[in-house]
mmCIF file of C-alpha atoms in Angstrom:
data_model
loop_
_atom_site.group_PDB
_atom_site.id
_atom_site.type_symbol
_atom_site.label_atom_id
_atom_site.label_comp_id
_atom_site.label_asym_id
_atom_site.label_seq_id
_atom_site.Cartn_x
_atom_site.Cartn_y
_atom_site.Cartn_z
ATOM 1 C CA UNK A 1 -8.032 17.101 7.812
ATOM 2 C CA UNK A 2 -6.337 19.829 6.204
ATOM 3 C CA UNK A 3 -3.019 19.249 4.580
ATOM 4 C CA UNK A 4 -1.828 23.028 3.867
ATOM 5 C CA UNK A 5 1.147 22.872 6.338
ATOM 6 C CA UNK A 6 0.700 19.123 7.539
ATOM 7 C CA UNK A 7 3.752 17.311 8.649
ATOM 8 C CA UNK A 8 3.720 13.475 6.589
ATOM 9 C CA UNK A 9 5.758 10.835 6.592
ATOM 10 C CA UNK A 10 4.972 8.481 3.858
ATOM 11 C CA UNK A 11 6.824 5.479 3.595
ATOM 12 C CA UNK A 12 8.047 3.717 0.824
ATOM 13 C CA UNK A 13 8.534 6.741 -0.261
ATOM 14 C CA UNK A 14 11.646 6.176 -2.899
ATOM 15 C CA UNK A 15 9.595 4.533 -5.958
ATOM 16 C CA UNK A 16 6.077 3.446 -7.074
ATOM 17 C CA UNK A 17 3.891 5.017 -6.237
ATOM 18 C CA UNK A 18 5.615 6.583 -3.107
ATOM 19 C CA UNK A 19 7.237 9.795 -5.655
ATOM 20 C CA UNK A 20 3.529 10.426 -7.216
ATOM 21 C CA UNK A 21 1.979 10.341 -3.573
ATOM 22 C CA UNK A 22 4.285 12.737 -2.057
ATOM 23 C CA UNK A 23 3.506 15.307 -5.252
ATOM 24 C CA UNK A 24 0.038 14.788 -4.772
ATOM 25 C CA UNK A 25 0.673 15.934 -0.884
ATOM 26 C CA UNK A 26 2.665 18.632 -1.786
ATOM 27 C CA UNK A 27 0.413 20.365 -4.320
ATOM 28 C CA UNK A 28 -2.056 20.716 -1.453
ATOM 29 C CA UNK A 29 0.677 22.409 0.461
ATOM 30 C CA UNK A 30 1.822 19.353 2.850
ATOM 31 C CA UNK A 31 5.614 18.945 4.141
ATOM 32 C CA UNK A 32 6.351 15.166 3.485
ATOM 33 C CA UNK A 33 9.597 13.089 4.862
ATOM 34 C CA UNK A 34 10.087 10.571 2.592
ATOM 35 C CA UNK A 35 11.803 7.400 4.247
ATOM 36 C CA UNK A 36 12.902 3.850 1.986
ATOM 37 C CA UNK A 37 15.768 1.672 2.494
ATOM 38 C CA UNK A 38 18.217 3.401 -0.157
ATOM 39 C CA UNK A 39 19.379 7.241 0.835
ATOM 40 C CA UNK A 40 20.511 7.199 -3.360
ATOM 41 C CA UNK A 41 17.049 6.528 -4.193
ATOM 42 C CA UNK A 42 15.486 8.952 -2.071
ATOM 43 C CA UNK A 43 17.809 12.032 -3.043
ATOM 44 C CA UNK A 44 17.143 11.547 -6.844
ATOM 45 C CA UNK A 45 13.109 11.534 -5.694
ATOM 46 C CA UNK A 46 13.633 14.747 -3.487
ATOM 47 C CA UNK A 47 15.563 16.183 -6.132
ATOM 48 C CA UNK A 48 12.772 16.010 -8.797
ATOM 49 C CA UNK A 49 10.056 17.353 -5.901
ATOM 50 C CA UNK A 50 10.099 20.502 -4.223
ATOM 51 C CA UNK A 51 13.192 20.273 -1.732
ATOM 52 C CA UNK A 52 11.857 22.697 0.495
ATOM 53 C CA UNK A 53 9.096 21.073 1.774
ATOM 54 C CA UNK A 54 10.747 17.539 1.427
ATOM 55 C CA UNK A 55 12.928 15.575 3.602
ATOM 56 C CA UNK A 56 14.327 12.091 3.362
ATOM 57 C CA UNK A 57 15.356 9.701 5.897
ATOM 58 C CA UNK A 58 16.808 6.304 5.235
ATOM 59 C CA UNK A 59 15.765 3.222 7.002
ATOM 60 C CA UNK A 60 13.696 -0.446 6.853
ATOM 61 C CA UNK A 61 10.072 -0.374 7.689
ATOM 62 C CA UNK A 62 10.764 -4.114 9.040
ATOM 63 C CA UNK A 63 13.517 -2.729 11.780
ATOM 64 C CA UNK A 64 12.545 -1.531 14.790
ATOM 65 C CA UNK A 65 15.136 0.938 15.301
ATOM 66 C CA UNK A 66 14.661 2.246 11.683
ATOM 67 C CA UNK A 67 10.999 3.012 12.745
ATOM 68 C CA UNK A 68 11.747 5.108 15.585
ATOM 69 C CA UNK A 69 14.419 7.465 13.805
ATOM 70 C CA UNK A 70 11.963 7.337 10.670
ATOM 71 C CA UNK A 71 9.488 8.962 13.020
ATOM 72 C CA UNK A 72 11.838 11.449 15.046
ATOM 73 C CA UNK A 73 14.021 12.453 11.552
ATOM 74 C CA UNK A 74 10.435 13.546 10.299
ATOM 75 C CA UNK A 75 9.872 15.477 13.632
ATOM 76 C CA UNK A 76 12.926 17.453 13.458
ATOM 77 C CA UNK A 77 12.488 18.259 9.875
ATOM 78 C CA UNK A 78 8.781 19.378 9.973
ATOM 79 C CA UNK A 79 7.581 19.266 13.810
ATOM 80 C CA UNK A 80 5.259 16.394 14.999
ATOM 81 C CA UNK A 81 4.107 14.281 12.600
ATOM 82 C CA UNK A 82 0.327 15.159 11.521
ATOM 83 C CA UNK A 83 0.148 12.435 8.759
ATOM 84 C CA UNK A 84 1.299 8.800 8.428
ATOM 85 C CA UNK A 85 0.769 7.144 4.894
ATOM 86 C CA UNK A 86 1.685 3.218 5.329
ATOM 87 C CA UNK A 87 3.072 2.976 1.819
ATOM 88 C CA UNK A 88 6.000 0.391 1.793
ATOM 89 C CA UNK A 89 4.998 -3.116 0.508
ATOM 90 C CA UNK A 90 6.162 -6.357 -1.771
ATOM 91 C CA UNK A 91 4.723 -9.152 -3.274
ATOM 92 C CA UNK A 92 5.568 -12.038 -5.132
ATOM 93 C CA UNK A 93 3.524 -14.486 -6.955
ATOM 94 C CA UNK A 94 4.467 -17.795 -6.443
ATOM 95 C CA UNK A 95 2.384 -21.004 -5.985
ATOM 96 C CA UNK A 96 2.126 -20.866 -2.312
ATOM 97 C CA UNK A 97 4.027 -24.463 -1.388
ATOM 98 C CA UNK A 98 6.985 -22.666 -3.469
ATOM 99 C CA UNK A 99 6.853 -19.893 -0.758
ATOM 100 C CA UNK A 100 9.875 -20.656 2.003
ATOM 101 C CA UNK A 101 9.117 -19.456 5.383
ATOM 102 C CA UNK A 102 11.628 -16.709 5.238
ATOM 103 C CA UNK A 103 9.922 -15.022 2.528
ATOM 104 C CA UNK A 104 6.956 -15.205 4.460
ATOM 105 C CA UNK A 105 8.446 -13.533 7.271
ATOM 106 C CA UNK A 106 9.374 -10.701 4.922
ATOM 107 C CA UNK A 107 6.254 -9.949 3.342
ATOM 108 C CA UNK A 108 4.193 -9.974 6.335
ATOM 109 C CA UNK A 109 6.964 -8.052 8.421
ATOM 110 C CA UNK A 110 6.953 -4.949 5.885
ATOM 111 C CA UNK A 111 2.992 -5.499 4.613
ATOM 112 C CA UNK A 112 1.501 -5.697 7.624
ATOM 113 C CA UNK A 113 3.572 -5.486 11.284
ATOM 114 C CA UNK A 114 5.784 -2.582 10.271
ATOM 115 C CA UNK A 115 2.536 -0.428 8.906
ATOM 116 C CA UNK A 116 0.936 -1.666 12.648
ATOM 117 C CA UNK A 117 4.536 -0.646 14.528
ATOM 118 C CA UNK A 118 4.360 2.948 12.276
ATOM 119 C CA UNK A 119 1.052 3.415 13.520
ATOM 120 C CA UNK A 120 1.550 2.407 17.267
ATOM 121 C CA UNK A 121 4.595 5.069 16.873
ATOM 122 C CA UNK A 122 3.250 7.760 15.409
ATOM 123 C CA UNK A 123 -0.932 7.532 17.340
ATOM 124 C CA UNK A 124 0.309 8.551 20.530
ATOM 125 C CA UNK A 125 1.385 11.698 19.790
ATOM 126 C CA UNK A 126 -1.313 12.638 17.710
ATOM 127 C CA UNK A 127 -3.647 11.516 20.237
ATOM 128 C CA UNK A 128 -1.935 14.514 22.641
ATOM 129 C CA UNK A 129 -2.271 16.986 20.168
ATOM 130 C CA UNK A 130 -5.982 15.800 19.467
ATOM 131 C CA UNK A 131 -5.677 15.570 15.292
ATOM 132 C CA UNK A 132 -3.864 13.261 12.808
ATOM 133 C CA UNK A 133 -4.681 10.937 10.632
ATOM 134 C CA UNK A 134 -2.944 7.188 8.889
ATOM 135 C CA UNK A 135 -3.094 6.795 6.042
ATOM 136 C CA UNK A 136 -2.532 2.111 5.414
ATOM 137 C CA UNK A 137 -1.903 1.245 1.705
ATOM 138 C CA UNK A 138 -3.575 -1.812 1.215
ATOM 139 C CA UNK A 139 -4.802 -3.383 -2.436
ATOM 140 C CA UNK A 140 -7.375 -5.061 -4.492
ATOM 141 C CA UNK A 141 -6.252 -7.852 -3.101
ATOM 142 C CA UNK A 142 -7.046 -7.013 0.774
ATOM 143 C CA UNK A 143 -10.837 -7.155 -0.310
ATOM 144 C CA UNK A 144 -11.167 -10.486 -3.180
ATOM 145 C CA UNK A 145 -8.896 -13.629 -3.413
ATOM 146 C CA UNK A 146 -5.981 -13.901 -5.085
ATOM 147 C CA UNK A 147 -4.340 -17.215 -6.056
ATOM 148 C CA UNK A 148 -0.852 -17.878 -6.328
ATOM 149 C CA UNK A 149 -0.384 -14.624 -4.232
ATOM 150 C CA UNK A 150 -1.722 -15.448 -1.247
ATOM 151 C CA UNK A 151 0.566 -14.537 1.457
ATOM 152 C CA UNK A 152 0.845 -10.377 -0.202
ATOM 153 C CA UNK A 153 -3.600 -10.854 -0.373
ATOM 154 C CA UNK A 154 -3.156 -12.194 3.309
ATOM 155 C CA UNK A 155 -1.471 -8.972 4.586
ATOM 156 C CA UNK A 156 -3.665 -6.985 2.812
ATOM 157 C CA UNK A 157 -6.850 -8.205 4.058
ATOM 158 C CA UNK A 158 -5.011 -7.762 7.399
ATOM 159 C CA UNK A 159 -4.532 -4.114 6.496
ATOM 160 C CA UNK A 160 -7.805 -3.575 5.733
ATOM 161 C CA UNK A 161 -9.213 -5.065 9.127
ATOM 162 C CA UNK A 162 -6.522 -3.365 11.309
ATOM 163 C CA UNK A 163 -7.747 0.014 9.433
ATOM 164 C CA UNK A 164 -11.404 -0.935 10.576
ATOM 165 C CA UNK A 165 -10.772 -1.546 13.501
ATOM 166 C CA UNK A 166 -8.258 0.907 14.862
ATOM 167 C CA UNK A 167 -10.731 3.703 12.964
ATOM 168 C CA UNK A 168 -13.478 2.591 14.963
ATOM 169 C CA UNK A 169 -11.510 2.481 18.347
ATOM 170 C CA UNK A 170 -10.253 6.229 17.558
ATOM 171 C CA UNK A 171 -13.565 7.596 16.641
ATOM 172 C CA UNK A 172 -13.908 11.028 18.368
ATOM 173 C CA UNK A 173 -10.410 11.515 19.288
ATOM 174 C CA UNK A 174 -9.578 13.738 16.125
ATOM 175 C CA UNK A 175 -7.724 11.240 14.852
ATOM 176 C CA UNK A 176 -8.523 8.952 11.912
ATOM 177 C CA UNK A 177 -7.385 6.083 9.739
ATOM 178 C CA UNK A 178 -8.464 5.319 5.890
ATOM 179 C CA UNK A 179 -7.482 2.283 3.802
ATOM 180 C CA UNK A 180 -6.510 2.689 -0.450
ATOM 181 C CA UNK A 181 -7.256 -0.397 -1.906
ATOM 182 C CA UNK A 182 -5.293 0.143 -6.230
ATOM 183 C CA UNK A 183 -6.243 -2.242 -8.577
ATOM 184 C CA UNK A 184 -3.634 -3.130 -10.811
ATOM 185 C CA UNK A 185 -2.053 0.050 -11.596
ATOM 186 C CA UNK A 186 -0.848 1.313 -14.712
ATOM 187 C CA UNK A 187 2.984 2.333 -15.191
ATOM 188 C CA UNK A 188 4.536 2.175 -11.831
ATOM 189 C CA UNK A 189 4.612 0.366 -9.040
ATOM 190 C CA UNK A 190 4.716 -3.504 -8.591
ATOM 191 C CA UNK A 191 2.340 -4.801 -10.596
ATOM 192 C CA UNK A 192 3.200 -2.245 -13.831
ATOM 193 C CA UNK A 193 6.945 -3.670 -13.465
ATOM 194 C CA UNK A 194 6.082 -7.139 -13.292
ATOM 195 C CA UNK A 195 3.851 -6.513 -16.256
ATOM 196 C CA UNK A 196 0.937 -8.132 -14.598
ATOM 197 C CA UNK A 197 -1.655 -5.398 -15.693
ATOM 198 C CA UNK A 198 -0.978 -5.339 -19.220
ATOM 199 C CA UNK A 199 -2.731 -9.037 -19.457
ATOM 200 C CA UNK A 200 -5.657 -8.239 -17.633
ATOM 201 C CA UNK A 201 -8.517 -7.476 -19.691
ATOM 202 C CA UNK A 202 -9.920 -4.035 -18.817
ATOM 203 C CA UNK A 203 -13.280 -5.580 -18.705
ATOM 204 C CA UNK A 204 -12.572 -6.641 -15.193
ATOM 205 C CA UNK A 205 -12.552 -3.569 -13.387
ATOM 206 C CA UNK A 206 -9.491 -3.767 -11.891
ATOM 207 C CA UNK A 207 -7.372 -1.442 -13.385
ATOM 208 C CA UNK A 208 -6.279 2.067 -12.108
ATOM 209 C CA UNK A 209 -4.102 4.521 -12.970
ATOM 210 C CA UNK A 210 -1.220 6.012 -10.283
ATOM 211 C CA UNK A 211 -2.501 9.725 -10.460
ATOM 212 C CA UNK A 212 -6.268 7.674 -9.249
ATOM 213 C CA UNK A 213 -4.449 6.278 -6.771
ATOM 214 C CA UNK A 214 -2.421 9.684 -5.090
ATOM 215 C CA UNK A 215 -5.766 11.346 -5.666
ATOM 216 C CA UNK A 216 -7.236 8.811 -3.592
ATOM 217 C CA UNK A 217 -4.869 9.238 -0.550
ATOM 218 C CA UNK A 218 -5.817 13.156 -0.740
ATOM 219 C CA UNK A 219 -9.370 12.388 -0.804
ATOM 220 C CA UNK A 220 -9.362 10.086 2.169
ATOM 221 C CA UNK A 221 -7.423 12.806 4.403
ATOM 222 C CA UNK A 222 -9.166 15.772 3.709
ATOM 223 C CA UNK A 223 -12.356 14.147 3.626
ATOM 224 C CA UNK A 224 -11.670 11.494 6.216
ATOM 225 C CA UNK A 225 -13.189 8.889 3.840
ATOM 226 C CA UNK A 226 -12.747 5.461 5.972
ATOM 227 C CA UNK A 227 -11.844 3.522 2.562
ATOM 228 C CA UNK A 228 -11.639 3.711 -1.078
ATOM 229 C CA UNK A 229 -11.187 1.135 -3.815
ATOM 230 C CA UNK A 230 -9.276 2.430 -6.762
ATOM 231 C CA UNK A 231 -10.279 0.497 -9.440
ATOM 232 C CA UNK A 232 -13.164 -0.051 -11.962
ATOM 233 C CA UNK A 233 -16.815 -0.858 -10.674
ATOM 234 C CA UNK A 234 -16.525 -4.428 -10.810
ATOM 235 C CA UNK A 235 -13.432 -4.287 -8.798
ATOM 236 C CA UNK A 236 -15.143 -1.744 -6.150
ATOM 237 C CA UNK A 237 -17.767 -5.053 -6.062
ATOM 238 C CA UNK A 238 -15.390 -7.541 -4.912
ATOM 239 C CA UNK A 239 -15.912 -7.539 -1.275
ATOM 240 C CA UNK A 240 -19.139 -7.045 -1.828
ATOM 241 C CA UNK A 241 -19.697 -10.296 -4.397
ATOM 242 C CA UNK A 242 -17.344 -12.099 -1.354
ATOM 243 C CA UNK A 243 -19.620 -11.449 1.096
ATOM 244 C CA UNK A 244 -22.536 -12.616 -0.690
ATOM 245 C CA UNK A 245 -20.897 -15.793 -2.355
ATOM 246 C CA UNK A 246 -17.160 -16.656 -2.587
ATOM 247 C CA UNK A 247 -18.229 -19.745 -4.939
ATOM 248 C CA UNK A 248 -19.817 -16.994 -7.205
ATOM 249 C CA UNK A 249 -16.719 -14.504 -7.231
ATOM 250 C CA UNK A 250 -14.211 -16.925 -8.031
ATOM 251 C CA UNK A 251 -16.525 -18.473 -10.992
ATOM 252 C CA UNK A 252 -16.566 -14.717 -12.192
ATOM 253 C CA UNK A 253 -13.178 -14.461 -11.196
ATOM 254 C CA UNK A 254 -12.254 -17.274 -13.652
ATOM 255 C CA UNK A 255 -14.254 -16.189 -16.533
ATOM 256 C CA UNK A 256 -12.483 -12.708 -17.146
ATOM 257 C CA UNK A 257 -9.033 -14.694 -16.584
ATOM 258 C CA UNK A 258 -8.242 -12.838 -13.034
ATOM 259 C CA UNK A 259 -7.305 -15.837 -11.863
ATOM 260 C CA UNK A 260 -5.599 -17.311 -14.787
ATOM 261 C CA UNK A 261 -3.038 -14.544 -14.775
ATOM 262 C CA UNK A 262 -1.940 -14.975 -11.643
ATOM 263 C CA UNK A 263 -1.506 -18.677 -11.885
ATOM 264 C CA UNK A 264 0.880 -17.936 -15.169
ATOM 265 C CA UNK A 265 2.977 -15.216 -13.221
ATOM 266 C CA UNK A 266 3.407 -17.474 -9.666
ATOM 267 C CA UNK A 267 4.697 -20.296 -12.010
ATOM 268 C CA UNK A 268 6.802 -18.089 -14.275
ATOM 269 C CA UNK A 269 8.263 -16.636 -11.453
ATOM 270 C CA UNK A 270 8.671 -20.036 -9.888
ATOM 271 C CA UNK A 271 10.434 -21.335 -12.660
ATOM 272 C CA UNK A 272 12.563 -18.567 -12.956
ATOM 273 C CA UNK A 273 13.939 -18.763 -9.354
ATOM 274 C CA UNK A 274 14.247 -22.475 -10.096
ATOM 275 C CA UNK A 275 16.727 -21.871 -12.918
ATOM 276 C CA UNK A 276 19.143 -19.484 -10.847
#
């Protein structure tokens, strides 16, 4: 699908990797609405992006109301909306008993059933006008196992299947869906802040880069490539190694420390909620 005068609304849109999405969009000539829960944050992003072809809307992927003005604020800036890109997402690593149900509420609400609602809002009218395309943000983590964040690799792999299967069901409408699955990516984002990258070895294949990653989301619109793991070969061999024998990827896993890491960030970050 072309992008040149697209109208996107790409969620999560205030930090990450939202800001180095939206320029990737707009060098190929897209119109993006950027929508996240804090108007402040989003006015310093449009401010550093072409404000022209930008427009913000405040709101909470996990609201249902927020979702429908997200949708019709993009509209009225840029006409219907020809792109979706499912961006917004947390984690946290935790041991999983540490996990309350609340917090699992949360992360599966904004992982998972708000990138489903955003789609279910947004198919219908691209359906009508016979092109679009969705764009889900998944991870790494939606195609291996990861320990001590297993409710964020839950609603991944759910992001991956829903892409699958929705991309199927749409086939030869004109409209499309694509899953980016980052490794652990380098200076922004979630996993650069909580410093989680910097102690993986990059013999793992896991790492990425954010400019990889926006590059991605171009590629898998214009090309309409169903999905694309941004990360090393090994990592792009996860599924794969999964598929053939979980035993075997989690021995690997262990050796190059994969696992390791995340067991020493869930309990750091369960002792440090412990001691507030």
């Amino acid at each position: 699908m072309e992008l040149d005068g697209a109208s996107i609304l790409l969620t999560g849109g205030s930090r990450g990797l939202g800001p180095v999405i939206a320029r990737a969009l707009l060098a190929r000539g897209g119109r993006v609405t950027l929508s996240a829960r804090s108007a402040e944050d989003l006015e310093k992003v449009k401010a550093s992006l072409d404000g022209d072809r930008v427009a913000i809307v405040a709101g909470d992927v996990s609201n249902e109301t927020d979702r429908e003005t997200m949708l019709a604020d993009a509209e009225a800036a840029f006409g219907p909306v020809d792109i979706l890109v499912n961006n917004a997402g947390i984690e946290s690593n935790l041991p999983f008993p540490e996990y309350t149900e609340e917090e699992i509420h949360g992360i599966i609400a904004v992982n998972l059933d708000a990138a489903i609602q955003m789609t279910r809002l947004a198919v219908p009218g691209m359906l009508k006008r016979g092109r679009g395309h969705v764009v889900n943000m998944a991870s790494l983590a939606g195609k291996a196992a990861v320990p001590y964040n297993t409710v964020y690799a839950a609603t991944k792999h759910g992001l991956v299947g829903f892409t699958y299967s929705l991309r199927a069901e749409l086939h030869g409408t004109g409209v499309s869906v694509s899953v980016v699955c980052p490794g652990y990516v380098t200076d922004v984002g979630m996993f650069a802040e909580g410093r989680i990258h910097k102690e993986v070895p990059r013999g793992s294949g896991t790492w990425t880069t954010p400019a990889r990653v926006a590059a991605a989301v171009v590629r898998a619109i214009e090309q309409d490539v169903p999905d694309i793991v941004v990360a090393g070969f090994l990592g792009q061999l996860a599924d794969v190694a999964i598929a053939i024998s979980p035993r075997m990827a989690g021995a690997a896993a262990r050796r190059n420390r994969a696992y390791r890491i995340q067991e020493l960030e869930g309990k750091k970050q369960a002792a440090a909620r412990r001691r507030r």
